[in-house]
Coordinates of C-alpha atoms and ligand atoms in Angstrom, one line a residue:
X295 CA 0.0 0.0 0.0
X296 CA 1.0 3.6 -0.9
X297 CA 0.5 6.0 1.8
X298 CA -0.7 8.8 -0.4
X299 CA -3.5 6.5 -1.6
X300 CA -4.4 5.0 1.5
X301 CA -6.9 6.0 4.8
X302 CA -5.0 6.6 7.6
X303 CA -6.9 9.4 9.7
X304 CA -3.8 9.8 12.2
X305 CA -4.5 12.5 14.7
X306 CA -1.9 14.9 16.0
X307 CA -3.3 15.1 19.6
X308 CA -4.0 13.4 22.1
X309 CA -7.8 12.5 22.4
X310 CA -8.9 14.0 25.2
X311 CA -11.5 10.9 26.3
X312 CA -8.6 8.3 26.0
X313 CA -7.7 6.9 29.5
X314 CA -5.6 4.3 28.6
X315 CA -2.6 4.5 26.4
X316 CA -4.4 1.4 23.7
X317 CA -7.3 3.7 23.2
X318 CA -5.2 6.7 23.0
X319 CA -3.0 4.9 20.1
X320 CA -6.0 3.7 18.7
X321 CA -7.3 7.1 18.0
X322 CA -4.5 8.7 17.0
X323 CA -3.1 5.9 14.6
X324 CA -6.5 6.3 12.6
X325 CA -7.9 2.7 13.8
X326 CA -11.1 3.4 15.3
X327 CA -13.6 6.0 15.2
X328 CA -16.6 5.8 17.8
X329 CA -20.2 5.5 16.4
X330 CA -22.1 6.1 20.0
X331 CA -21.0 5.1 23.5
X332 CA -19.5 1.8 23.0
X333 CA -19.9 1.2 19.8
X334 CA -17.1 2.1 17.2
X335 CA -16.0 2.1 13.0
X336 CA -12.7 -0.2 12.8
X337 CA -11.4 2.6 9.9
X338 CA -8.6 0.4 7.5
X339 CA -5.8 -0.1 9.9
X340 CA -7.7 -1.1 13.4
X341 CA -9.7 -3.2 10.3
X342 CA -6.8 -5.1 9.0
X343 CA -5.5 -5.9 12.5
X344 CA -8.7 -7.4 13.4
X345 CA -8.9 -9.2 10.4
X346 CA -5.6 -10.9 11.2
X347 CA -6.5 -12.0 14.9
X348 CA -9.5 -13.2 12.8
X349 CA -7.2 -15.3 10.6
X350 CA -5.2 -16.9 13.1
X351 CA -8.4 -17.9 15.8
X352 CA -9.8 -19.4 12.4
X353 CA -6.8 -21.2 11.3
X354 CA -6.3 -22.6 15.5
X355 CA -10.2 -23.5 15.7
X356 CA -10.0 -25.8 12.4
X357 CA -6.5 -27.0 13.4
X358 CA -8.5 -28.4 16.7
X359 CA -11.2 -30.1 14.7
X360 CA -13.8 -26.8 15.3
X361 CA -15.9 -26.1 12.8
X362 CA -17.1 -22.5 12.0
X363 CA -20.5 -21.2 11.3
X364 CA -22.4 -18.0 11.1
X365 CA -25.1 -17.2 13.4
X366 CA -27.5 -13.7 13.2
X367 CA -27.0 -10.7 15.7
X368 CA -30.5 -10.4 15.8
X369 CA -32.1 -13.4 17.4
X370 CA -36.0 -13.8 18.8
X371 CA -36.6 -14.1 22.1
X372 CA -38.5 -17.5 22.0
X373 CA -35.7 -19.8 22.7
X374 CA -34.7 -17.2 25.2
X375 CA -37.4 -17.6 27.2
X376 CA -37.0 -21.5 26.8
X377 CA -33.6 -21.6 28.4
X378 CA -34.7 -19.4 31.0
X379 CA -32.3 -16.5 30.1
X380 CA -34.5 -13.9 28.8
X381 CA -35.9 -12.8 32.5
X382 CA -32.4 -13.5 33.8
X383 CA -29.7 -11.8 31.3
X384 CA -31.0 -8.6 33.4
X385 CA -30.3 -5.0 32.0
X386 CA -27.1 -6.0 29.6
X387 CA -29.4 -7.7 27.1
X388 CA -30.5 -4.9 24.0
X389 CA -34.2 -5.6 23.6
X390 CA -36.4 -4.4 20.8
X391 CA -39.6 -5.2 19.3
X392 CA -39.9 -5.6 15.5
X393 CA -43.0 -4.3 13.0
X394 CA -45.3 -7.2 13.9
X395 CA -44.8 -6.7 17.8
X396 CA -42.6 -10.0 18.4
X397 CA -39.5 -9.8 21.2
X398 CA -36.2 -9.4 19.4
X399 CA -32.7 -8.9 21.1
X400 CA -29.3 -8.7 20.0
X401 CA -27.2 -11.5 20.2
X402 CA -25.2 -11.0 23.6
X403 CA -24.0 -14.5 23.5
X404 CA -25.6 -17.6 21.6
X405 CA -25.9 -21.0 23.6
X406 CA -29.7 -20.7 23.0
X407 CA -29.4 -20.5 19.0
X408 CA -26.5 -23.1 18.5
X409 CA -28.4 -25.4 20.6
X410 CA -31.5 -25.0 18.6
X411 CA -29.1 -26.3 15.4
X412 CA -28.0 -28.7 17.1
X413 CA -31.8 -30.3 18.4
X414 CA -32.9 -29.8 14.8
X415 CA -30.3 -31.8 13.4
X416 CA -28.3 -33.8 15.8
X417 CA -29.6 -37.5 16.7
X418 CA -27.6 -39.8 17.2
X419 CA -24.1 -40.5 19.5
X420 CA -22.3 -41.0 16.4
X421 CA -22.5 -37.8 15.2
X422 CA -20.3 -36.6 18.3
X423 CA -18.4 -35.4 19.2
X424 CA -19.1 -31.9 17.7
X425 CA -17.8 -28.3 18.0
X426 CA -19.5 -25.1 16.4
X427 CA -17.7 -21.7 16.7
X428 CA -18.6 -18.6 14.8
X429 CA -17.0 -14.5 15.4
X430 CA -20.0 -12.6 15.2
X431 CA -20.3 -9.0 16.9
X432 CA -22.2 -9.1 20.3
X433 CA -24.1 -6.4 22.3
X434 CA -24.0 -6.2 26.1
X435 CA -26.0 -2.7 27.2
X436 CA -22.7 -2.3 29.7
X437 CA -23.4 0.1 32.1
X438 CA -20.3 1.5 31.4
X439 CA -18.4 1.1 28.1
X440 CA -14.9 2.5 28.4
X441 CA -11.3 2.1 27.7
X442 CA -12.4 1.8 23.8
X443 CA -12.9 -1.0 22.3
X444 CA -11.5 -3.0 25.7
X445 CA -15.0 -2.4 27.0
X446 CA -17.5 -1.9 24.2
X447 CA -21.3 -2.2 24.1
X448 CA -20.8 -3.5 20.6
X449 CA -18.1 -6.2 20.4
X450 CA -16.5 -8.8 18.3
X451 CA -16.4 -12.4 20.1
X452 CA -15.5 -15.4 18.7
X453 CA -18.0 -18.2 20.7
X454 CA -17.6 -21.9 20.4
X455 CA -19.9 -24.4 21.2
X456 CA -18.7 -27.9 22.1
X457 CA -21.8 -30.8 22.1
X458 CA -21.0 -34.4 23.4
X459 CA -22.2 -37.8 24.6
X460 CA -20.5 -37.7 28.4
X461 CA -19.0 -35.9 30.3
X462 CA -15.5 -37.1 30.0
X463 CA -15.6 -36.6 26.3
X464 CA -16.8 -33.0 27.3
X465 CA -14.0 -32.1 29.8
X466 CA -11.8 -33.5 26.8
X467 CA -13.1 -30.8 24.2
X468 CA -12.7 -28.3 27.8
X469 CA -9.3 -29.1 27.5
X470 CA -8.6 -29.1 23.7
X471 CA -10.0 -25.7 23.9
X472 CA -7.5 -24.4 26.2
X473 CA -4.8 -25.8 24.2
X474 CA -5.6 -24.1 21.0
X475 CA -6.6 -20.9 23.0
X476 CA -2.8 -21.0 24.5
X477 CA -1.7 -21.4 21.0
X478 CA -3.9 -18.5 19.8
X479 CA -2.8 -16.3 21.8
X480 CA 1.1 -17.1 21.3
X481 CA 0.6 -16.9 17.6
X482 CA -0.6 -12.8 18.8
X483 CA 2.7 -12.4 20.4
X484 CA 0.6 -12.7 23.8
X485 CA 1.0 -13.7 27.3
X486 CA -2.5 -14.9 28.4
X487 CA -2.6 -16.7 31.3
X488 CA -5.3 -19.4 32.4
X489 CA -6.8 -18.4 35.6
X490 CA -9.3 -20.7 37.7
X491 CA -12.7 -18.3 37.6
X492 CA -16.2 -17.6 38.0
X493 CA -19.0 -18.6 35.2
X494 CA -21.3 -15.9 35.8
X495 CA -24.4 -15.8 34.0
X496 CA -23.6 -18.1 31.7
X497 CA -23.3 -20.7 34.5
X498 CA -21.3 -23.9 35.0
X499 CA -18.9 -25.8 37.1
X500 CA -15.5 -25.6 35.2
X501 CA -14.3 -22.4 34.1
X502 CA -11.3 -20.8 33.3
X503 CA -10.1 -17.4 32.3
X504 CA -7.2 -16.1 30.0
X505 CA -5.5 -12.5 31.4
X506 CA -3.1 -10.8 29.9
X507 CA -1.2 -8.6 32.4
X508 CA -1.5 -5.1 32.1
X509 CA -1.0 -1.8 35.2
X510 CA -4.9 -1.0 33.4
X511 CA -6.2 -4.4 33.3
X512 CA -9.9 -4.0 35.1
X513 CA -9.2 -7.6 37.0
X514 CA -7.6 -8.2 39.7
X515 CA -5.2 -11.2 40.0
X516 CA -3.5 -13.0 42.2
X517 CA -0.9 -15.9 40.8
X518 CA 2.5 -18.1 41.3
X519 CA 5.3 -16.2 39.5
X520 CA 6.3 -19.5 38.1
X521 CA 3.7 -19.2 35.7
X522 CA 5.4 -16.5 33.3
X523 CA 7.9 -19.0 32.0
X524 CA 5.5 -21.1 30.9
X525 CA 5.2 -21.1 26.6
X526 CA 3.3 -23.4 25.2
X527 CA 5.5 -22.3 22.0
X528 CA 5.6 -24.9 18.6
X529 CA 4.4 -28.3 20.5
X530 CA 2.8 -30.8 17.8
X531 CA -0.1 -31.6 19.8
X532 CA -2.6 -34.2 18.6
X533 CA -6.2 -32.5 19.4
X534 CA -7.6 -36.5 19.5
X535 CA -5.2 -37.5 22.2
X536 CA -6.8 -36.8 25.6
X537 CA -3.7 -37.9 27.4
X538 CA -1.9 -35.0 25.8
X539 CA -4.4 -32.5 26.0
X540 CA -5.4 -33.2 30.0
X541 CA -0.8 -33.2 30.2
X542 CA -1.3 -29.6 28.8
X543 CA -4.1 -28.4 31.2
X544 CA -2.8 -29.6 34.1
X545 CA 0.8 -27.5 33.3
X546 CA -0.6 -24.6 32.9
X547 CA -3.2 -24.8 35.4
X548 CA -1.8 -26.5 38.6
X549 CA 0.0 -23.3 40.1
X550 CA -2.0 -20.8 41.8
X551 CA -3.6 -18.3 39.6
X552 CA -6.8 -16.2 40.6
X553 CA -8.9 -13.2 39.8
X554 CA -10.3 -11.7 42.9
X555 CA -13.8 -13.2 41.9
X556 CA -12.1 -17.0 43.0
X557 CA -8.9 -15.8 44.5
X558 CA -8.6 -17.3 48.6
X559 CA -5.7 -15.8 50.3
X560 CA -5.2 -18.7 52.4
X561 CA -4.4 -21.2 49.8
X562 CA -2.7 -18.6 47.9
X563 CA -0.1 -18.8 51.1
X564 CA -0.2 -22.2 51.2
X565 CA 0.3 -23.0 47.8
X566 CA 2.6 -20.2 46.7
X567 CA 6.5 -19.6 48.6
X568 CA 6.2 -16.3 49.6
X569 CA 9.2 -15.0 46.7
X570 CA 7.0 -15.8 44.1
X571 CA 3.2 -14.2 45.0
X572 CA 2.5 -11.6 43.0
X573 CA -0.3 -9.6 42.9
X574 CA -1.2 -7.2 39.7
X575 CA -3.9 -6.7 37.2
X576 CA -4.9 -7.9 34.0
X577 CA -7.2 -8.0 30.9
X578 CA -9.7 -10.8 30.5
X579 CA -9.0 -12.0 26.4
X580 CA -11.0 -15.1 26.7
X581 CA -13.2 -17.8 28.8
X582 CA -13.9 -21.8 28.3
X583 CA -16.8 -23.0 30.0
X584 CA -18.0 -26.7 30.8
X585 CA -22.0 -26.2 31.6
X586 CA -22.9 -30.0 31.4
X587 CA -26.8 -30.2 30.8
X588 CA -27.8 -26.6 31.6
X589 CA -28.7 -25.8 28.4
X590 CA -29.5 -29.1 26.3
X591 CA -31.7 -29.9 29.5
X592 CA -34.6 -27.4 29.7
X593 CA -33.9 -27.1 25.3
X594 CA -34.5 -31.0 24.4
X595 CA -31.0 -31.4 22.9
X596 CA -30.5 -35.3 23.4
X597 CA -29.2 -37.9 21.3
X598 CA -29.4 -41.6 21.1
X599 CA -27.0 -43.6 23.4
X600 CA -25.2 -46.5 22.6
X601 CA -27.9 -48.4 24.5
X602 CA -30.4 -47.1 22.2
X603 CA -31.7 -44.3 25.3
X604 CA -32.3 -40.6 24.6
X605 CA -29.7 -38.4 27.0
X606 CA -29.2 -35.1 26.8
X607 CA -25.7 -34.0 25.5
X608 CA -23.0 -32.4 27.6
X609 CA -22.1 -29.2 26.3
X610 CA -19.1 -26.0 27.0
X611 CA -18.9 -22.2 25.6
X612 CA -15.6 -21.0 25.0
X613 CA -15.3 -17.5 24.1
X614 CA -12.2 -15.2 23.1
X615 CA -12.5 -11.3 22.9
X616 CA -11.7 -10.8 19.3
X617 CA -12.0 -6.5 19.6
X618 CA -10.6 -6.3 23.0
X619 CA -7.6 -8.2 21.9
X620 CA -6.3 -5.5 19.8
X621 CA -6.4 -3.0 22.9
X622 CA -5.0 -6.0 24.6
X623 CA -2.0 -6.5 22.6
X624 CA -1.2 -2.7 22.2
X625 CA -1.5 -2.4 25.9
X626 CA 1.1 -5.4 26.3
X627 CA 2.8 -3.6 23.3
X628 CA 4.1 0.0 23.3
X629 CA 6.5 2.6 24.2
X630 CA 6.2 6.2 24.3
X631 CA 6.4 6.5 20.6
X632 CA 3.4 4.2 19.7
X633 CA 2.4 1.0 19.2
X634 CA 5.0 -2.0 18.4
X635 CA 3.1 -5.0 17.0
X636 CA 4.1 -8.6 17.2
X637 CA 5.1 -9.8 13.4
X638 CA 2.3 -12.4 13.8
X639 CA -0.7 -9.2 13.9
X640 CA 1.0 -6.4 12.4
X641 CA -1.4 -4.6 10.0
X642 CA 1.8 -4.1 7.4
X643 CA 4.9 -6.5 7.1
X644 CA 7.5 -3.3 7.3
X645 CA 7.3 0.4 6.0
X646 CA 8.9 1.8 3.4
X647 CA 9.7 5.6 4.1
X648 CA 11.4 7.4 1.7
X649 CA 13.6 10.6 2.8
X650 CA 13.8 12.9 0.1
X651 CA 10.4 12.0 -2.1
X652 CA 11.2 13.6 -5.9
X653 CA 14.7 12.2 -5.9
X654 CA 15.0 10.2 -9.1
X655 CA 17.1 7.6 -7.3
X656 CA 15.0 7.4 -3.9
X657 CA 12.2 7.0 -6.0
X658 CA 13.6 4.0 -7.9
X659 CA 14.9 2.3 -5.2
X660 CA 11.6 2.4 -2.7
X661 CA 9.9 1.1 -5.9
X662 CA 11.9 -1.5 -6.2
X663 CA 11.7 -2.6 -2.8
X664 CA 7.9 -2.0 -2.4
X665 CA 7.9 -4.2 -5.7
X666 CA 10.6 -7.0 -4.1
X667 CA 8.4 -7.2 -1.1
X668 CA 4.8 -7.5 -2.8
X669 CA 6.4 -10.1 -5.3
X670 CA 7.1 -12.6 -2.4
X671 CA 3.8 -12.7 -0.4
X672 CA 4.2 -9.6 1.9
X673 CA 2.0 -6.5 2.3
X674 CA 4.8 -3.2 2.8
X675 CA 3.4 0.3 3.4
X676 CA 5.0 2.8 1.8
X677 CA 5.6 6.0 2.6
X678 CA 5.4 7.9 -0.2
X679 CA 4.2 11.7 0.6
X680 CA 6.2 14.6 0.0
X681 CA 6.4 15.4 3.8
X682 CA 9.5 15.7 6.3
X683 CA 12.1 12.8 6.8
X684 CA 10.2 13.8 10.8
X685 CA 6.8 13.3 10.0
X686 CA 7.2 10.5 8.4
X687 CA 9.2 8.7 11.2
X688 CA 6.4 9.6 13.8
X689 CA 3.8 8.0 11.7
X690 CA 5.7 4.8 11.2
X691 CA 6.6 4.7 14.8
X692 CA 2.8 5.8 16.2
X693 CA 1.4 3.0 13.5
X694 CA 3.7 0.9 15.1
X695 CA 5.1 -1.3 12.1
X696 CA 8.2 -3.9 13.4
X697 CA 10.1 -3.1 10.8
X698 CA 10.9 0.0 8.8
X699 CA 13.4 0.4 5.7
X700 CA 14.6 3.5 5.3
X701 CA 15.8 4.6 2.0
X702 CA 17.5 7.9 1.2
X703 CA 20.0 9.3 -1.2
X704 CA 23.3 9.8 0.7
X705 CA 22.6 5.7 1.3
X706 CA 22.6 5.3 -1.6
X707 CA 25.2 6.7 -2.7
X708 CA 27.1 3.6 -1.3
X709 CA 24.7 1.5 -1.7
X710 CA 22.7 1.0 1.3
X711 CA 19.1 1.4 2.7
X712 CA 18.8 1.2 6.7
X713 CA 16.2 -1.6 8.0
X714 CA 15.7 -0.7 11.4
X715 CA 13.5 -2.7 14.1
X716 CA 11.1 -0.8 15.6
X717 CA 11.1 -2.2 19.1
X718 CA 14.5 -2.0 19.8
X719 CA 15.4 1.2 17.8
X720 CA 18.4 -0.9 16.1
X721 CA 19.1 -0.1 12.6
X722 CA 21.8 -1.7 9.9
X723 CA 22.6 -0.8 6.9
X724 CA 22.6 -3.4 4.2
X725 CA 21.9 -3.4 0.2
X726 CA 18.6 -3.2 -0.8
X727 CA 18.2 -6.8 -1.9
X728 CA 19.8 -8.0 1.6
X729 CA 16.7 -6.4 3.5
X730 CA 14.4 -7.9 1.5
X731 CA 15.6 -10.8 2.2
X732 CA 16.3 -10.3 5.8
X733 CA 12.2 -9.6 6.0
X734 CA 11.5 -12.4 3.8
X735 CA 12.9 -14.6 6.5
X736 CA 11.6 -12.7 9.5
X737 CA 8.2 -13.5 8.2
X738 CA 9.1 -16.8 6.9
X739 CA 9.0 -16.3 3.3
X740 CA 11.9 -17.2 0.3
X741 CA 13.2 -14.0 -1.3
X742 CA 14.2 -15.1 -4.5
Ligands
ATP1046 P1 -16.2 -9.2 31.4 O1 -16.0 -9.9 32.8 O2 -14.9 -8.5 31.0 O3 -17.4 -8.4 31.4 P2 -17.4 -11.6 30.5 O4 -16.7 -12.6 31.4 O5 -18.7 -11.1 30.8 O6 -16.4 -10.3 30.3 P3 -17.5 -13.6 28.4 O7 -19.0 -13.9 28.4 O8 -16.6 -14.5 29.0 O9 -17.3 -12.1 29.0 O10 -17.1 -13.3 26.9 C1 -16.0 -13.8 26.2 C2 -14.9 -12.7 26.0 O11 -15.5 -11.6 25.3 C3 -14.3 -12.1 27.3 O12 -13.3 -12.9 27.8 C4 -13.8 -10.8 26.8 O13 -12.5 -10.9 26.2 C5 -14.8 -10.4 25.7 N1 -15.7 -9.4 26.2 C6 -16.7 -9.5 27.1 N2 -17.4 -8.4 27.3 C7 -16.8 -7.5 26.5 C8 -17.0 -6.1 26.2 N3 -18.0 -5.4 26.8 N4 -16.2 -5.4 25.3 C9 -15.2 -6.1 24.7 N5 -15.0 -7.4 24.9 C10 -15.7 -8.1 25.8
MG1047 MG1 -15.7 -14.0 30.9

């Protein structure tokens, strides 16, 4: 993408309503722009970052053996009332009536709709085990949206719906669930720990949460030190193999790790030496849920048993904060500068920014690259506007690329362009064709 002929709103100032330096960046680098309290436009760049935290939940779901669907926003309230909900969600759930008088609301989570699916066409035990997910935007009336889009009335969720014969074989999909959500959230150069929690309105009897910590995460948590050198990194895990799975869980969830909701200071002494307790704050990025019959009870989802008996299927929700994870990340991710986002999210592979725009051979040789890059898979923007060598390096910095070639004559003159990496300010010179192929490799692509 060419800068000149791109949509990047970038605002000088800081936005006064910002309280927290994600939404601040958010602003300013021309990401978002709020419709109504709560409720915002993802303008191009927010957009593409989304889009790619899109991608990779998408590619982890499948790679478990989850199969995605699309579900409406807008939903009747019949099956609402049939699981009992629609009295209980309280104030958070948007109601409205349509022409004809009937009950609508918007989708604030979907247990109720999935399960009807799954009743109409679901008989047997041998069509288990099965796992529906779609990302659909939700609305929860919050009482009080804030922090941008960490907090938002309108919000994107991806929400996954496991259906099976026991419970055993449900705790198993529990657990593949936290695997590929550890995964995920690697892949978004994240830290999101699983904390032991509460379900909430959603109810149930296993639950677990995933915080990322951050000074303005609105949870409190309590947890064993030990815990931040856990990776779950490149492991080869086969989703069918409970063994493996359960090994998984029970690493990254034996050591003490609370929010305040199931935190008990008592056990945290007992289980935690005193040199490792730490107490700090996070962001919640996700939830798995095991709920049993609750829903597939009172809503007639049963199947046949092996025994030829009609039981009614054990079931979890697992949800991951799509929107919020981009605050989430940037909160995890920034200096004083801007935003620095992890190569597997960045909304551009590198910049391009050209110091002296007009010069016949600056011009040639940020074409060339811009053309070297595209050729081999990766999306460079370029910074081609006739503004200062200044300007331009606050925008790259503020947008937060990793990587940023710089290309201007007096370089040239011997042959170099400068590829510097945006979070630890390091720059080398090299010829044009070596920094191609030095981001080729950083992104795992062949320069040829
Ligand atoms: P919270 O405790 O933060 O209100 P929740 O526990 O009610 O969230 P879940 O039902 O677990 O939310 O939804 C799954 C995920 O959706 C959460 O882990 C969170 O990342 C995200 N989420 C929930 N509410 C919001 C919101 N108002 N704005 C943005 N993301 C949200
Ligand atoms: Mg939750």
């Amino acid at each position: 993408m060419r800068l000149s002929r791109y949509f990047l709103p970038v605002l000088k100032e800081n936005p006064a309503e910002a309280q927290i330096v994600s939404h601040r960046y958010m602003l300013r680098a021309g990401m978002i722009k709020q419709a109504a309290a709560g409720i915002y436009s993802w303008l191009p760049l927010g957009f593409k970052v989304l889009r790619k935290l899109e991608n990779i939940i998408h590619e982890e779901q499948i790679r478990a053996g989850h199969i995605p669907i699309q579900m409406p926003i807008l939903q009747s309230a019949e099956l609402w009332r049939e699981s009992g909900r629609y009295d209980d969600y309280g104030e958070e759930m948007l109601r409205m009536k349509d022409r004809h008088g009937r009950d609508m609301l918007y989708t604030p989570t979907a247990e109720e709709l999935v399960t009807d699916i799954f009743r109409a066409h679901v008989n047997s035990y041998r069509e288990l085990p099965l796992t529906l997910y779609q990302i659909q935007w939700k609305f929860r009336d919050e009482i009080r949206p804030r922090f941008g889009v960490m907090r938002g009335r309108e919000f994107l969720m991806k929400d996954g719906y496991n259906f099976d014969l026991t419970k055993e074989d449900a705790l198993h999909a529990y657990n593949r669930h936290l695997v590929s959500y550890l995964r995920t959230y690697e892949r978004m150069g994240l830290q999101a720990i699983p904390m032991r929690a509460d379900s909430g309105p959603i109810g149930g009897d296993d639950t677990h949460e995933f915080l990322v910590l951050a000074e303005t995460g609105e949870s409190e948590v309590f947890y064993d030190s030990a815990i931040t050198d856990l990776r779950f990194g490149n492991r080869d895990i086969d989703y069918d193999d409970r063994a493996a799975c359960a090994a998984v869980l029970e690493e990254f969830t034996s050591r003490y790790a609370r929010t305040d909701e199931t935190h008990v200071e008592a056990e945290f002494h007992a289980q935690v030496p005193e040199a490792r307790r730490r107490q700090a704050r996070g962001i919640e990025v996700g939830q798995i849920f095991y709920f049993g019959t609750k829903y597939s009870e009172p809503m007639g989802a049963t199947v046949v048993n092996e025994k030829g008996e009609r039981v009614p299927v054990h079931m979890g929700s697992h949800g991951i904060g799509v929107s919020r994870l981009v605050g989430a990340i940037i909160e995890a991710s920034h200096d004083d500068r801007g935003i620095i986002w992890p190569e597997g999210v960045t909304p551009f592979h590198c910049g391009i920014v050209n110091l002296k725009q007009g010069d016949a051979a600056a011009d040639a040789a940020c074409e060339s690259l811009y053309g070297a890059l595209t050729a081999i898979g990766l999306e460079p923007l370029y910074d081609d506007r006739d503004e200062r060598a200044g300007a331009k390096f606050a925008t790259m910095d503020l947008i937060g690329l990793p990587w940023r070639i710089t290309v201007g004559p007096r370089g040239l003159r011997s042959g170099v362009v400068e590829l510097t990496s945006r979070r630890t300010g390091e720059s080398e010179a090299l010829r044009p064709e070596e920094a191609v192929e030095r981001v080729a490799r950083i992104y795992g692509k062949a320069a040829d």
